[in-house]
Amino acid sequence: MGFFDQKNLDVMLSESVIAARVAALGAHITKEYAGKLAGDELVCIGILKGSFVFLADLVRKIDLPVVVDFIALSSYGDATESSGVVQLTQDLSRPIAGKHVLIVEDIVDTGLTMKYLLENLHTRHPASIALASLLEKPTKNTAGVKVDYLGFSIEDKFVVGYGLDAASRFRNLPYIAVVTS
Ligand code: IMP
Ligand code: MG
């Protein structure tokens, strides 16, 4: 029995459902930025670590010149609840002044992590900033963060897989699930 078989995983979003949605998001992003970039690249910023799987799939569905960068944030608190105290643990490798920026996130829960990041990136004067998030828990989005390109709105359950972890595990699960035991 493999590692995943030994866990009780309640599938919320299957691989094929995710793939279809990511393809649609990529097509939508391509259409929206096609006339806007004027020869420049779209800077896709992945929030480490949770976004790495979504980012890898999404950028391959964006038919435009793309540059990929990463930023790492950690939010203090217990394992499953954000405290709102955010620390930038790894910065971008290049300036974003004058660039069209697409933030790529795994999930917007309380919105506090994203609120902090948006405020931080705005001070660097990009040409524009938009947010793509695979998941959103709308019942929890207290910081009022607006997701421009949303994969799925989900109920308020702790989910794992497709990049999302529980105590650093399950990021390699190919679908989104709730761990029931
Ligand atoms: P926020 O500041 O509450 O919006 O927290 C967002 C961050 O918390 C995400 O980037 C995730 O890393 C993590 N997170 C929130 N909900 C979940 C979940 O259901 N599973 C795994 N990680 C989560
Ligand atoms: Mg995250």
XYZ file of C-alpha atoms and ligand atoms in Angstrom:
205
model
C 0.000 0.000 0.000
C 1.294 3.437 -0.939
C 1.454 6.443 1.386
C -1.738 8.026 0.008
C -3.683 4.750 0.296
C -2.982 4.603 4.016
C -4.660 7.940 4.667
C -8.337 8.685 4.676
C -8.557 11.308 1.996
C -11.894 12.723 1.053
C -11.489 14.012 -2.521
C -12.830 17.536 -2.934
C -11.417 18.410 -6.390
C -10.114 15.690 -8.699
C -7.085 15.972 -10.988
C -9.229 16.310 -14.106
C -11.513 18.940 -12.554
C -8.457 20.989 -11.497
C -6.796 20.603 -14.919
C -9.897 21.843 -16.751
C -10.237 24.873 -14.459
C -6.528 25.780 -14.687
C -6.709 25.612 -18.493
C -9.709 27.957 -18.461
C -7.924 30.399 -16.133
C -4.845 30.362 -18.374
C -6.975 31.098 -21.449
C -8.745 33.942 -19.633
C -5.442 35.461 -18.430
C -3.989 35.141 -21.950
C -6.959 37.007 -23.413
C -6.870 39.777 -20.814
C -3.141 40.495 -21.058
C -2.675 39.987 -24.816
C -3.281 43.656 -25.639
C -1.824 45.008 -22.429
C 1.792 43.835 -22.307
C 3.032 45.854 -25.312
C 6.009 43.554 -25.855
C 6.815 43.199 -22.167
C 6.501 39.996 -20.128
C 3.901 39.079 -17.548
C 5.718 38.598 -14.235
C 4.124 35.606 -12.481
C 5.012 35.582 -8.793
C 4.490 32.319 -6.954
C 4.000 32.454 -3.186
C 6.168 29.730 -1.685
C 5.669 27.077 -0.956
C 2.008 26.258 -1.505
C 1.629 27.713 -5.017
C 4.383 25.760 -6.782
C 2.151 23.085 -8.344
C -0.591 25.524 -9.423
C 2.024 27.942 -10.799
C 3.725 25.178 -12.814
C 0.424 24.158 -14.413
C -0.955 27.687 -14.868
C 2.049 29.239 -16.636
C 1.938 26.437 -19.204
C -1.601 27.531 -20.071
C -0.657 31.205 -20.529
C 0.225 31.816 -24.161
C 2.237 35.021 -23.629
C 5.819 35.926 -22.721
C 6.060 35.059 -19.035
C 8.747 35.548 -16.391
C 8.534 33.494 -13.202
C 9.706 34.687 -9.803
C 9.030 33.574 -6.240
C 8.485 35.189 -2.880
C 8.216 33.375 0.453
C 5.995 34.493 3.278
C 5.284 32.895 6.571
C 2.424 33.730 8.805
C 2.803 33.048 12.484
C 0.147 31.211 14.365
C -0.838 27.630 14.991
C -0.767 25.065 12.199
C -4.177 25.705 10.685
C -5.063 29.303 11.592
C -3.412 32.462 10.245
C -2.386 35.040 12.878
C -2.118 37.953 10.481
C 1.488 38.554 11.534
C 3.297 37.962 8.263
C 7.022 37.764 7.675
C 8.727 37.983 4.288
C 11.285 35.158 4.438
C 12.542 35.301 0.830
C 12.225 38.248 -1.514
C 11.857 38.463 -5.296
C 15.003 38.114 -7.364
C 14.257 41.212 -9.495
C 12.528 44.603 -9.202
C 8.939 44.792 -10.511
C 8.759 48.570 -11.151
C 6.803 49.202 -14.359
C 5.952 45.496 -14.774
C 2.593 43.781 -15.092
C 2.500 41.402 -12.123
C 0.332 38.350 -11.572
C 0.490 36.940 -8.044
C -0.123 33.202 -7.994
C -1.379 31.827 -4.688
C -2.721 28.467 -3.556
C -5.482 29.638 -1.242
C -6.911 32.830 0.206
C -8.277 32.014 3.636
C -8.463 35.005 6.029
C -6.831 37.141 3.316
C -4.299 38.529 5.795
C -1.257 37.065 4.018
C -2.419 38.512 0.698
C -3.313 41.894 2.175
C 0.237 42.191 3.535
C 1.785 41.118 0.229
C -0.337 43.458 -1.907
C 0.594 46.426 0.287
C 4.267 45.467 0.096
C 4.295 44.990 -3.708
C 2.378 48.238 -4.361
C 5.255 50.216 -2.813
C 7.505 48.867 -5.618
C 5.383 50.622 -8.305
C 4.462 47.840 -10.738
C 2.395 48.804 -13.829
C -0.401 46.563 -12.512
C -1.014 43.816 -9.960
C -3.575 41.037 -10.269
C -4.173 37.976 -8.136
C -4.747 34.404 -9.276
C -5.668 31.960 -6.531
C -6.578 28.319 -7.003
C -8.841 28.340 -3.945
C -10.724 30.774 -1.790
C -12.704 30.243 1.398
C -15.222 33.083 0.979
C -16.701 32.672 4.444
C -13.298 33.575 5.878
C -12.052 36.338 3.537
C -12.143 39.005 6.253
C -9.410 41.212 4.825
C -11.640 41.830 1.773
C -8.996 40.713 -0.699
C -10.333 40.457 -4.255
C -9.207 37.443 -6.282
C -9.100 38.430 -9.973
C -8.654 34.889 -11.308
C -10.207 32.314 -9.016
C -10.093 28.549 -9.469
C -12.643 27.380 -6.931
C -14.600 28.760 -4.036
C -14.619 26.089 -1.317
C -16.248 25.560 2.040
C -14.284 26.269 5.195
C -12.437 22.968 5.590
C -8.686 22.403 5.868
C -7.568 20.986 2.532
C -4.344 19.393 1.303
C -2.762 18.388 -2.004
C -1.807 20.049 -5.291
C 0.801 22.093 -3.392
C -1.111 22.596 -0.133
C 0.251 20.954 2.978
C -0.648 19.833 6.461
C 2.476 19.952 8.664
C 4.594 20.052 5.455
C 3.108 16.874 4.006
C 0.715 16.078 1.141
C 2.018 18.767 -1.238
C 2.622 15.989 -3.799
C -0.952 14.670 -3.688
C -2.226 15.190 -7.278
C -5.708 16.327 -6.199
C -7.306 18.450 -3.426
C -8.651 16.534 -0.458
C -9.722 16.783 3.149
C -7.797 14.490 5.500
C -10.400 12.697 7.592
C -8.018 10.570 9.672
P -4.553 33.617 5.091
O -3.562 34.665 5.504
O -5.436 33.187 6.223
O -5.347 33.963 3.867
O -3.707 32.330 4.848
C -3.368 31.867 3.640
C -2.280 30.821 3.764
O -2.592 29.843 4.801
C -2.226 30.066 2.480
O -1.260 30.636 1.637
C -1.884 28.663 2.920
O -0.488 28.511 2.959
C -2.424 28.529 4.311
N -3.747 27.847 4.310
C -4.957 28.402 4.529
N -5.942 27.491 4.453
C -5.343 26.312 4.163
C -5.844 24.966 3.949
O -7.046 24.648 3.984
N -4.888 24.035 3.692
C -3.561 24.309 3.632
N -3.058 25.544 3.809
C -3.940 26.537 4.083
Mg 0.533 29.909 1.173
